[in-house]
XYZ file of C-alpha atoms in Angstrom:
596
model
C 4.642 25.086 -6.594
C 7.929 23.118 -6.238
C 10.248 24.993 -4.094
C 14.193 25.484 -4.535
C 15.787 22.025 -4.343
C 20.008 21.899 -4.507
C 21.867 19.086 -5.967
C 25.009 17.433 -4.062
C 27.735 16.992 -6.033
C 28.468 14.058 -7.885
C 30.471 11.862 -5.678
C 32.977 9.715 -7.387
C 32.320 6.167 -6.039
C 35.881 4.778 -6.984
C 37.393 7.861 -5.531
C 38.904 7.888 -1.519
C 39.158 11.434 -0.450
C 40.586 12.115 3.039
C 37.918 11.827 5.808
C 38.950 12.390 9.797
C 35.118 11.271 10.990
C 33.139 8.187 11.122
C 31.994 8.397 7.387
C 34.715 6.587 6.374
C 32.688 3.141 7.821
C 29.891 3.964 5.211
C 29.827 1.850 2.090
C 30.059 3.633 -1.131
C 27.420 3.703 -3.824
C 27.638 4.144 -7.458
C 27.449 8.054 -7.739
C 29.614 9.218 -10.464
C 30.590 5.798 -12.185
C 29.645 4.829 -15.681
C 27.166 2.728 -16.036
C 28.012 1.470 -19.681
C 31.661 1.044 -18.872
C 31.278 -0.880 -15.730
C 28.563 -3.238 -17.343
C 30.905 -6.126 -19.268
C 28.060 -7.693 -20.242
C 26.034 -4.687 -22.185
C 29.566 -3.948 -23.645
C 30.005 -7.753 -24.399
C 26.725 -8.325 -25.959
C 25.863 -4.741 -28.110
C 28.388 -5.557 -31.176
C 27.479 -9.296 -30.939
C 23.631 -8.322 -31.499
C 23.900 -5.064 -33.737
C 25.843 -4.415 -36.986
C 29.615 -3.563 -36.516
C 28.270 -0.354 -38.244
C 25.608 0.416 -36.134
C 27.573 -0.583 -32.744
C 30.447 2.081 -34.437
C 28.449 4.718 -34.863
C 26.262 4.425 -31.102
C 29.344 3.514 -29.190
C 29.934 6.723 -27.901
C 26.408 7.467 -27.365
C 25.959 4.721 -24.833
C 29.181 6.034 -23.381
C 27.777 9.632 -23.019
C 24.452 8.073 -21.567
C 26.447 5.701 -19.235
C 28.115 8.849 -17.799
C 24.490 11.000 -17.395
C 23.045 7.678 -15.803
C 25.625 7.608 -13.364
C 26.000 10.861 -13.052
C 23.564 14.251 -13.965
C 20.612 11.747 -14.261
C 21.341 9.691 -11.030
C 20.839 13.171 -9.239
C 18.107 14.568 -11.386
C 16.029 11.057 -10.536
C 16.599 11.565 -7.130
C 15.532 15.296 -6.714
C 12.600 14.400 -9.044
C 11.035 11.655 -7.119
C 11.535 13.432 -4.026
C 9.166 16.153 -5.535
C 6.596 14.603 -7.386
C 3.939 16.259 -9.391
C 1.442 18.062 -8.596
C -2.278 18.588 -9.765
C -3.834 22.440 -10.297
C -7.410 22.012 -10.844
C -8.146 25.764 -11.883
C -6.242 28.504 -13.006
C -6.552 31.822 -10.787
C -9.843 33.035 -12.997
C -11.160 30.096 -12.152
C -11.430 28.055 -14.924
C -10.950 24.279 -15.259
C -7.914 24.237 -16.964
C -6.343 21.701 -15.237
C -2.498 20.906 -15.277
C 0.146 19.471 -13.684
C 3.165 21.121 -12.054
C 6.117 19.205 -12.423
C 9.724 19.755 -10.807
C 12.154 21.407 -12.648
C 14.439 18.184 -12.515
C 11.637 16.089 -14.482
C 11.512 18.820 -17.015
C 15.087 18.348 -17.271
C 15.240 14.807 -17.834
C 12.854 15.251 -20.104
C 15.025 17.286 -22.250
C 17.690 14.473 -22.150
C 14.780 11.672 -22.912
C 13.360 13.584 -25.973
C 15.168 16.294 -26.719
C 18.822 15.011 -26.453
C 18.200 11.257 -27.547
C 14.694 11.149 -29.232
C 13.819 8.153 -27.377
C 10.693 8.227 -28.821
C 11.488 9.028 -32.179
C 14.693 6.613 -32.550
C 13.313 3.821 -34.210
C 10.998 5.714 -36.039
C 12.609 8.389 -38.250
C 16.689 9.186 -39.004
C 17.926 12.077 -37.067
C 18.218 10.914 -33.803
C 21.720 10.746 -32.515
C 22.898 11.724 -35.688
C 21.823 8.358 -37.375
C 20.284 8.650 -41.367
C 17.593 6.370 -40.995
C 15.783 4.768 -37.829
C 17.831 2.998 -35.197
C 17.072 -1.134 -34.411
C 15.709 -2.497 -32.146
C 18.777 -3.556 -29.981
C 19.916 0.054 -29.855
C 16.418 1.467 -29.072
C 16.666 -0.845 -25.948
C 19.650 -0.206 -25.059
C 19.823 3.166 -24.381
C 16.169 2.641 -22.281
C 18.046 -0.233 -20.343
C 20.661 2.475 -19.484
C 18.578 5.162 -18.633
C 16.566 3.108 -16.292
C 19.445 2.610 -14.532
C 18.941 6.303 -13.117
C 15.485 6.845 -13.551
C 12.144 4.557 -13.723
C 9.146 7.269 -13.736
C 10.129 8.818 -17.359
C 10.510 5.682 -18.875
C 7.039 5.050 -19.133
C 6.194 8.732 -20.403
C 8.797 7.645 -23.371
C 7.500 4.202 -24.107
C 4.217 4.746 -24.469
C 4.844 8.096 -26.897
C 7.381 5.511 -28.848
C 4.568 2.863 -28.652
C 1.322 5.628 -29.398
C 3.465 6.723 -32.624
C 3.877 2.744 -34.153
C -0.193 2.275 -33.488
C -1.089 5.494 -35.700
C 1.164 5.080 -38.267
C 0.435 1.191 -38.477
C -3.147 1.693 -38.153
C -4.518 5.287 -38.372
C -6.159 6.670 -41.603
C -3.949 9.153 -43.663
C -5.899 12.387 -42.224
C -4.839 10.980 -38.603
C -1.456 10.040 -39.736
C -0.895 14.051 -41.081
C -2.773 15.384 -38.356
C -0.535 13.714 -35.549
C 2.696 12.293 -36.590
C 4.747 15.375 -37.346
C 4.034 16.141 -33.885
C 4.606 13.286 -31.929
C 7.964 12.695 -33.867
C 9.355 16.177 -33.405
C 13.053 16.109 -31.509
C 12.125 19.818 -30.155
C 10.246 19.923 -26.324
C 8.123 23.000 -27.505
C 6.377 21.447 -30.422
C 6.698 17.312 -29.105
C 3.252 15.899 -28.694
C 3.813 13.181 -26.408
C 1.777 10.280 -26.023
C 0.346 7.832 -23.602
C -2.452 4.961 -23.555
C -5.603 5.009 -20.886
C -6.904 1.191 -20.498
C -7.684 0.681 -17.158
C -11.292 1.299 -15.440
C -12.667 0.499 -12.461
C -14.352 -2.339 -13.915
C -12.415 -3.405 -15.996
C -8.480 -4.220 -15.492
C -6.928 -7.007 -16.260
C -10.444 -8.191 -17.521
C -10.527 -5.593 -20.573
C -13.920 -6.689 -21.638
C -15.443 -5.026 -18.966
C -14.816 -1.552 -20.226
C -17.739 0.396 -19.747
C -15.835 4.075 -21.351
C -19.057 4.703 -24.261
C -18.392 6.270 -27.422
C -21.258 8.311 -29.860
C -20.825 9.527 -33.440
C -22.446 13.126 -33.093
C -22.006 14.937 -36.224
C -19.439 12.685 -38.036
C -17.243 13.675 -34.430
C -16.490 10.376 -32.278
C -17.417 11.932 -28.506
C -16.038 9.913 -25.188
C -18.069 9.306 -21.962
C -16.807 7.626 -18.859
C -14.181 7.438 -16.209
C -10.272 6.090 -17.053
C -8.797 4.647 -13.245
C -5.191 4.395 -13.496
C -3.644 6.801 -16.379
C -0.210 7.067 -16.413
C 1.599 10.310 -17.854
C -1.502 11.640 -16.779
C -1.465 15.138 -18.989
C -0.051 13.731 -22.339
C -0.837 15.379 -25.260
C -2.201 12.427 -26.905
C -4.322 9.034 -25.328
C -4.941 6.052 -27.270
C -8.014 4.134 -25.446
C -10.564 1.943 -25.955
C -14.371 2.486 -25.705
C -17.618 1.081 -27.012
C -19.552 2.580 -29.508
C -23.269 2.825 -29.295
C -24.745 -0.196 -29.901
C -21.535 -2.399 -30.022
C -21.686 -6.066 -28.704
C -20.124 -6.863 -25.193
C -17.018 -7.825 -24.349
C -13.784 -7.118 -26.127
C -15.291 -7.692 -29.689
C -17.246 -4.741 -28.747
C -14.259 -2.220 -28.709
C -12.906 0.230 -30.569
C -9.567 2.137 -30.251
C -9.175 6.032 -30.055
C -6.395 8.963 -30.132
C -7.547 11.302 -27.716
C -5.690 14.899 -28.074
C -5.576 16.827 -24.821
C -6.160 20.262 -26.903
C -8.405 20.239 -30.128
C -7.247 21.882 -33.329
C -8.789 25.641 -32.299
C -6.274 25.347 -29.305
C -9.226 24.533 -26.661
C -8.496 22.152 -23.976
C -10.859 18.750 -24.634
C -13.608 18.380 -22.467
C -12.217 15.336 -20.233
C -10.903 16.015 -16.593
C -7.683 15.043 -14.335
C -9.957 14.215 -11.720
C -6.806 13.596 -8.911
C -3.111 12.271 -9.128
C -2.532 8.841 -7.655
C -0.594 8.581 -4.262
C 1.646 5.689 -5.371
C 4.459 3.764 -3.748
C 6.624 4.531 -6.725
C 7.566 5.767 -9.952
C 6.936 9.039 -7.742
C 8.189 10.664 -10.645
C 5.446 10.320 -12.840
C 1.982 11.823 -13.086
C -0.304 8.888 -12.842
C -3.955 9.978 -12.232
C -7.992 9.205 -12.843
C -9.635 10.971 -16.024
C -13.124 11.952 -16.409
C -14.155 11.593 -19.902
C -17.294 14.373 -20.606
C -18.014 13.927 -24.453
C -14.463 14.162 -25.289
C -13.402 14.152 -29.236
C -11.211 11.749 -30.488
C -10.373 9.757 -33.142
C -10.867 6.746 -34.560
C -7.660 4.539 -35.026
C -8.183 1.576 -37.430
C -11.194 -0.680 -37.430
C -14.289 -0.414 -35.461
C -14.493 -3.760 -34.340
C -11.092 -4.630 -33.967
C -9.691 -2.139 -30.988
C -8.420 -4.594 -28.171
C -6.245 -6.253 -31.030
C -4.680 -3.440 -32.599
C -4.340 -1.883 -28.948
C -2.497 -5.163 -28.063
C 0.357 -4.558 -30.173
C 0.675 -1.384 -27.973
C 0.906 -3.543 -25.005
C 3.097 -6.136 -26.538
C 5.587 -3.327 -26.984
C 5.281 -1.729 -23.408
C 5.806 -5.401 -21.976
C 8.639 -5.429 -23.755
C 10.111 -2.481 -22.784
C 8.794 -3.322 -18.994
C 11.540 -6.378 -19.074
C 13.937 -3.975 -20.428
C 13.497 -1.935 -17.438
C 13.135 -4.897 -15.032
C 16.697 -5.800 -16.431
C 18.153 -2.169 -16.169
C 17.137 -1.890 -12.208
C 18.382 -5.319 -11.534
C 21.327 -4.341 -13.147
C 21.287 -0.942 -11.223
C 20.656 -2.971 -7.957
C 24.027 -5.346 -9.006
C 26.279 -2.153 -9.129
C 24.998 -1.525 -5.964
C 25.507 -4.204 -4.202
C 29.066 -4.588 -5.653
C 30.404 -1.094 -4.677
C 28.760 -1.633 -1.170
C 30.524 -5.397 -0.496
C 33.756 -3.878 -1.886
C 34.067 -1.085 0.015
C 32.418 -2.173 3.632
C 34.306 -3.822 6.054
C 32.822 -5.808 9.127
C 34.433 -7.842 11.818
C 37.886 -6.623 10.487
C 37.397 -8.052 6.374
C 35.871 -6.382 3.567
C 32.001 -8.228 3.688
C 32.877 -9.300 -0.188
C 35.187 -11.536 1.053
C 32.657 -13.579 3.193
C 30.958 -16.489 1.533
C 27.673 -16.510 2.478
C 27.559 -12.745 0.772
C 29.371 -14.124 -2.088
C 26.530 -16.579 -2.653
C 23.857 -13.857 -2.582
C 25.364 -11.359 -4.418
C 25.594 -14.573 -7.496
C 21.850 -14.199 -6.248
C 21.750 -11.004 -7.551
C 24.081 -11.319 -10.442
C 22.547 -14.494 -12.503
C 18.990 -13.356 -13.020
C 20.532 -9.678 -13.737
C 22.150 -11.208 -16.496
C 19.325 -13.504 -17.878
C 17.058 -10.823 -18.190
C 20.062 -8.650 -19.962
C 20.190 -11.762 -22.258
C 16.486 -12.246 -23.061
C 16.440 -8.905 -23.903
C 18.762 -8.533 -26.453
C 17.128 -11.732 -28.180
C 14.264 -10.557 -28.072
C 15.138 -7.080 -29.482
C 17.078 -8.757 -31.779
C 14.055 -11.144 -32.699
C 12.282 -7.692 -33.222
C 14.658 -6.420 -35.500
C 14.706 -9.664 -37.644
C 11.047 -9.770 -37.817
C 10.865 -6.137 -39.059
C 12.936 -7.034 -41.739
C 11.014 -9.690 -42.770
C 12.308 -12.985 -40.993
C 9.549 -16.075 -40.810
C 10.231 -16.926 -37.562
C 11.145 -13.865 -35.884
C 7.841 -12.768 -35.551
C 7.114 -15.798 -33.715
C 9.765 -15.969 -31.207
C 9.141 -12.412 -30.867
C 5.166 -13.952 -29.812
C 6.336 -15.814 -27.054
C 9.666 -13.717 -25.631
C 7.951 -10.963 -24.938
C 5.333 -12.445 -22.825
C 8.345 -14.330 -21.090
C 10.781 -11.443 -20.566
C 8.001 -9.890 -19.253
C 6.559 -12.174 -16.754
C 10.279 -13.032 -15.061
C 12.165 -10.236 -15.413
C 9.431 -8.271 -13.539
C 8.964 -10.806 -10.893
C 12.782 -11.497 -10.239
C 13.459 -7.722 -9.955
C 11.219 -7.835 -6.640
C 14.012 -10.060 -4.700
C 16.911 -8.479 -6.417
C 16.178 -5.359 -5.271
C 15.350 -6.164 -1.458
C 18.624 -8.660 -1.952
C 20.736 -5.541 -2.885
C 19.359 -3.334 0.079
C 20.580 -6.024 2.243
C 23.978 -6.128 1.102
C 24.010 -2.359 1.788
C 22.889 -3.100 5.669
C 20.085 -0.595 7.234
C 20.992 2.482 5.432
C 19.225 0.778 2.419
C 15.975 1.398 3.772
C 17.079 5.423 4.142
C 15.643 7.330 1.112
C 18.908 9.030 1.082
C 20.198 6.247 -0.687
C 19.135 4.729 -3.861
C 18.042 1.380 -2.855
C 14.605 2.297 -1.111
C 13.144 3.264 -4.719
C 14.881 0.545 -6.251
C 12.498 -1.585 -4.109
C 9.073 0.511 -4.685
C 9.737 0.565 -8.444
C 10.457 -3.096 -8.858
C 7.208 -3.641 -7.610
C 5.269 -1.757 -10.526
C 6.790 -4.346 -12.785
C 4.623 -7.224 -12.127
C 1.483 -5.039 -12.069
C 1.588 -2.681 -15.694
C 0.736 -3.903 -18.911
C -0.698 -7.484 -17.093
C 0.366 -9.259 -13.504
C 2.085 -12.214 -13.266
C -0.517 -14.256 -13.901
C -2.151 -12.766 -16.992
C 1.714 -12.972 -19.083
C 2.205 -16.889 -17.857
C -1.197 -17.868 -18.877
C -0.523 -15.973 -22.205
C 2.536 -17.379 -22.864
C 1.071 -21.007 -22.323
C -2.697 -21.137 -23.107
C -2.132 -18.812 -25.950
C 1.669 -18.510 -27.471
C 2.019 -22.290 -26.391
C -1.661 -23.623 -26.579
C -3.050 -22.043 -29.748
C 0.278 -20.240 -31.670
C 2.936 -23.227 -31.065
C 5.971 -20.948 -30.843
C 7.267 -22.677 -28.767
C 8.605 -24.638 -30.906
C 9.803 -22.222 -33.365
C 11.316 -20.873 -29.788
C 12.737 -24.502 -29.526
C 14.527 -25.083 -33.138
C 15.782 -21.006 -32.439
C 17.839 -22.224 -29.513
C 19.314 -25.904 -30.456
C 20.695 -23.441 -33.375
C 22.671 -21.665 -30.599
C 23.868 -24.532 -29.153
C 24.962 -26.330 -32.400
C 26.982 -22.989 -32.681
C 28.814 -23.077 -29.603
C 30.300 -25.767 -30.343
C 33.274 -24.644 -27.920
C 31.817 -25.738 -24.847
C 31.536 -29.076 -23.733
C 29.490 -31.709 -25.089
C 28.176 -32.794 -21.782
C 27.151 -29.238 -21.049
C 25.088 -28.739 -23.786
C 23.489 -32.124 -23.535
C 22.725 -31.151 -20.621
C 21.138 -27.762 -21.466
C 19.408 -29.530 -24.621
C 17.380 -32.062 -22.028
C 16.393 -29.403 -19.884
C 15.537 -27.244 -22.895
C 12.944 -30.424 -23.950
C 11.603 -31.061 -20.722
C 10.408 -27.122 -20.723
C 8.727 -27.513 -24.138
C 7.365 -30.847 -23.770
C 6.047 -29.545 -19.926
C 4.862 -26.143 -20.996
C 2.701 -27.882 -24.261
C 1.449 -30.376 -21.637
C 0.169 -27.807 -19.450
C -1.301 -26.015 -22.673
C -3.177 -28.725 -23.825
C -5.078 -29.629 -19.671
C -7.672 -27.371 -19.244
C -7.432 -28.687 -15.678
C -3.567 -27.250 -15.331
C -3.653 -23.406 -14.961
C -2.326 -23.780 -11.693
C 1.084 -24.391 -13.389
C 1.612 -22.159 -16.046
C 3.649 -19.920 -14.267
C 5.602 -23.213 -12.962
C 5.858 -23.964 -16.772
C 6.225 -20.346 -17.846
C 9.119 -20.279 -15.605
C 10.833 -23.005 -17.176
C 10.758 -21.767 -20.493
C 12.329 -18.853 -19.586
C 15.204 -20.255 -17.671
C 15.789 -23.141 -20.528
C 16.112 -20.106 -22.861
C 18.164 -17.647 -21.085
C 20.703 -21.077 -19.754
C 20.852 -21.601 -23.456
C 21.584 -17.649 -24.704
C 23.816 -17.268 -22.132
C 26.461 -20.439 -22.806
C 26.057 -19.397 -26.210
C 26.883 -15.483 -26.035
C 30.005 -16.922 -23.581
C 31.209 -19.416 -26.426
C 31.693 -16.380 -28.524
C 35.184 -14.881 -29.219
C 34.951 -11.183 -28.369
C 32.450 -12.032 -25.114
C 33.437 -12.803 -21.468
C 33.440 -16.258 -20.717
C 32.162 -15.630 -17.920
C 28.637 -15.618 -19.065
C 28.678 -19.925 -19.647
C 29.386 -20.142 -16.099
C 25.969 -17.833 -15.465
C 24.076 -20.789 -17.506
C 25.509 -23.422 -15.119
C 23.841 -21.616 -12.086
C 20.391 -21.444 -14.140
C 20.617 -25.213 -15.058
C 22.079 -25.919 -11.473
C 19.378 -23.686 -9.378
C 16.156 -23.448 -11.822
C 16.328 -26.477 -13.895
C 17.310 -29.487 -11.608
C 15.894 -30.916 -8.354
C 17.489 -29.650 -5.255
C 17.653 -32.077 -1.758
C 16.529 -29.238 0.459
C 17.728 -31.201 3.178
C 21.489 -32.375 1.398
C 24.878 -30.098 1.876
C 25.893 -28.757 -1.536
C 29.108 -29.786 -3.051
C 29.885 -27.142 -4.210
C 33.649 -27.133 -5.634
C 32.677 -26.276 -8.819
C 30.341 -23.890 -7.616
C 32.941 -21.639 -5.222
C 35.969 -21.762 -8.101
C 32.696 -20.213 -9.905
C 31.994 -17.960 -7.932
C 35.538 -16.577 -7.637
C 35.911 -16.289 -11.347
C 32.486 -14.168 -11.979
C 33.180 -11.811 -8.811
C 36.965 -11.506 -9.733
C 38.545 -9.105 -11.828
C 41.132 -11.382 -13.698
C 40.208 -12.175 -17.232
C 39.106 -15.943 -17.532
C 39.863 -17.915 -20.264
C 36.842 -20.643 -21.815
C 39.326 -23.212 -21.202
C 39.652 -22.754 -17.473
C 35.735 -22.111 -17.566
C 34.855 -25.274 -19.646
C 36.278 -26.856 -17.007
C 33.689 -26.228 -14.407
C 30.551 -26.735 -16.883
C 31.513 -30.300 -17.005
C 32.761 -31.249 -13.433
């Protein structure tokens, strides 16, 4: 069992209390700020992407969440992955009831995830924060890109019970729907089924037709055999799977998805086994483990033969969310490295003040703030599709896929870049920045590598769906409505924009050119977030700022660089000043530098 584990108090980063010892040389960090009210952009961007009704009535939400992630939560995290769970194979007769111990921290965060906020009930039912009916999209993630700011681990407990809930109601028959629903939407800990989804086997990962997990009808009851290799949320009260029934053809065609209950309705634990937890290099949080099926019941969800494709739309949801999360570390990693530059001081000048640290903290800051952009479209897209858009369920198709694949990749060198800025104690697990770094790295490995998203987003979005193109006529909207900014500029954006579609459809349609489609993947994503963010900066109530961020995609992702040439970079420093400074800037001043 976890032992007694105190909690510091919450340090007030903006604060300077007297100090008569050599702590006085040590950076700050970000313990007790807000995280909504020191994030401009999130602020900027949540009333030009939800309702003015909807933006009134969650204001003070993200407020209150802003404070716990900087605050209760940032502490909580910390204590929590420092004690991870634990695995009890028996209880002290001896049976094999097996459970997991968890800190009391977790449990406690757990009561803010789905207890306080109904993460996984928000965009399901009214009720949650007070709301009458369910919250969109944009809200939903949000508050997850806020919370991840603090912690990582339970984000993937709440996603997947969010995600578990859409595929039975969507897809489950009506018995299934009665039988598990009112559970899994219930606001109250003690009665909350949560969820979670078991794909992964030893044969078969990122190659899902090599699931060898066997399913028999015996007695009208669907019984599970086989062994389930990386399980996250290990102990959830519900899995949703995929096996093969008896007799079934091979491959993917062959597979059917399940809802597997950890208890059965007499109140008997299932007959399938936590075999062992998983020694990971992060989300240390979280109970990932290995699960011995032994003729487990469960359930079938939908059609027989159609399980990897309703399951998909599970996965298309947690990649979402997994860009979400990409975008709330990076932006956790920003905050960081902003408090540390500001309030270090080496060879007699505060180190933000010296340009080569200028330039990498803009290192940090730009893809930050594409990924924050790509994923309010794309929530946005979500919301518009839901309510019956024709092409939102398109660009919904192909942003997800592209959120995912380089948000998760660029959080790997944000993180490290952030560590850096904070010097060697970075790497001390005192200090935030060491899990920063082994959570980015789960990013690029859940719900499909790097590889798997760019060759979906180009052999199959691209190559067989075209929406790409609906992606394309989406964003030469925004430009034609930010009309503000120079026309040079968005000329500019508009040829790179073409070049990405006409080079990603290229690569599409040569069987010979998988080599580059995550060259061409890459592209896409950068056109599109250039384009969001010169257009969410044209708009009256947003920070200009954010057009200046598009000039340093279009400068550093979307044009040929001399490796060999000195930069001339006058428009590039009077950049720089304006995005680290604190003075408001005006688009007129901006404009200036998109054109120069």
């Amino acid at each position: 069992m976890h032992g007694p584990q105190s909690i510091r108090p919450i340090e007030d980063a903006t604060a300077e209390p007297e100090r008569t010892d050599g702590a006085a040389h040590i950076a700050r960090d970000c313990a007790g700020l807000n995280f909504y009210e020191i994030d401009r952009g999130l602020r900027d961007l949540l009333p030009l992407y939800l309702s003015e009704a909807d933006y009134r009535q969650l204001a003070p939400h993200f407020h209150r969440l802003g404070h716990l992630a900087g605050g209760r939560l940032d502490e909580l995290a910390r204590i929590a992955d420092q004690n991870p769970p634990v695995l009890h194979a028996r209880d002290r007769f001896g049976r094999d009831e097996d459970w997991i111990d968890y800190h009391p921290a977790y449990r406690e965060m757990e009561g803010i995830a789905f207890g306080d906020f109904q993460f996984h009930a928000m965009s399901h039912r009214g009720g949650a924060l007070g709301a009458g009916q369910p919250l969109p999209a944009v809200a939903k993630y949000a508050f997850q890109y806020l919370f991840v700011q603090a912690e990582f681990g339970l984000m993937c407990p709440i996603s997947v019970t969010d995600t578990s809930i859409h595929l039975i109601r969507k897809f489950g028959s009506a018995e299934l729907k009665d039988y598990l629903l009112p559970k899994m939407l219930s606001g109250e800990i003690a009665t909350l089924w949560k969820g979670t989804q078991f794909m992964t086997e030893r044969a078969g990962g990122s190659d899902v037709g090599a699931i060898e997990t066997v399913a028999r009808l015996q007695d009208g009851v669907w019984r599970l055999t086989g062994d389930k290799w990386f399980c996250s949320h290990a102990d959830a009260d519900v899995a949703l799977l995929l096996a093969r029934p008896e007799g079934a053809s091979a491959g993917t065609k062959g597979l059917a998805l399940f809802a597997l209950p950890r208890r059965l309705k007499d109140g008997q634990r299932n007959t399938y086994k936590i075999v062992r937890l998983k020694d990971k290099l992060g989300t240390r949080s979280m109970a990932s483990g290995e699960i011995r099926l032994e003729g487990a019941v469960a359930y079938l969800v939908g059609d027989k033969d159609r399980g990897l494709k309703q399951m998909m739309e599970q996965v298309n949801l947690s990649r979402l969310s997994h860009g979400v999360r990409a975008a709330a570390m990076m932006r956790r990693c920003v905050n960081e490295a902003m408090v540390s530059a500001q309030t270090r001081t080496a060879f007699g000048e505060t180190i933000v003040n010296y340009p080569l640290l200028r330039r990498q903290l803009l290192k940090l800051i730009v893809p930050t703030e594409q990924a924050l952009s790509m994923a309010m479209f794309a929530a946005s897209s979500m919301d518009r599709a839901n309510a019956g858009a024709a092409d939102a369920q398109s660009l919904l198709r192909i942003l997800t896929p592209l959120l995912k694949f380089r948000a998760c990749r660029d959080n790997i060198p944000v993180a490290t870049g952030s560590m850096e800025v904070r010097g060697g104690n970075g790497y001390i697990e005192e200090w935030v920045n060491a899990r920063l770094v082994r959570d980015a790295h789960i990013g690029v490995l859940w719900e499909g590598t790097s590889n798997i998203n760019a060759l979906d987003i180009i052999q199959r979005a691209v190559g067989k769906s075209g929406t790409h193109r609906i992606l394309g006529a989406a964003l030469k909207r925004r430009l034609d409505e930010a009309a503000s900014l120079p026309k040079g500029f968005r000329d500019r954006l508009t040829l790179a924009l073409e070049r990405a579609l006409a080079f990603a459809e290229q690569v599409a349609a040569e069987p010979d050119a998988e080599a580059s489609a995550r060259l061409a993947a890459s592209a896409l994503y950068h056109a599109t977030s250039a384009i969001l963010l010169a257009w969410e900066g044209s708009q009256p109530a947003v920070d200009p700022r954010r057009t200046l961020l598009a000039r340093f995609v279009l400068e550093h992702r979307l044009t040929a660089q001399d490796p060999l040439a000195l930069a001339s970079g006058d428009w590039e420093r009077e950049a720089t000043d304006i995005v680290l400074g604190q003075e408001p800037a005006s688009l007129t001043r901006v404009a200036t530098l998109l054109d120069s």
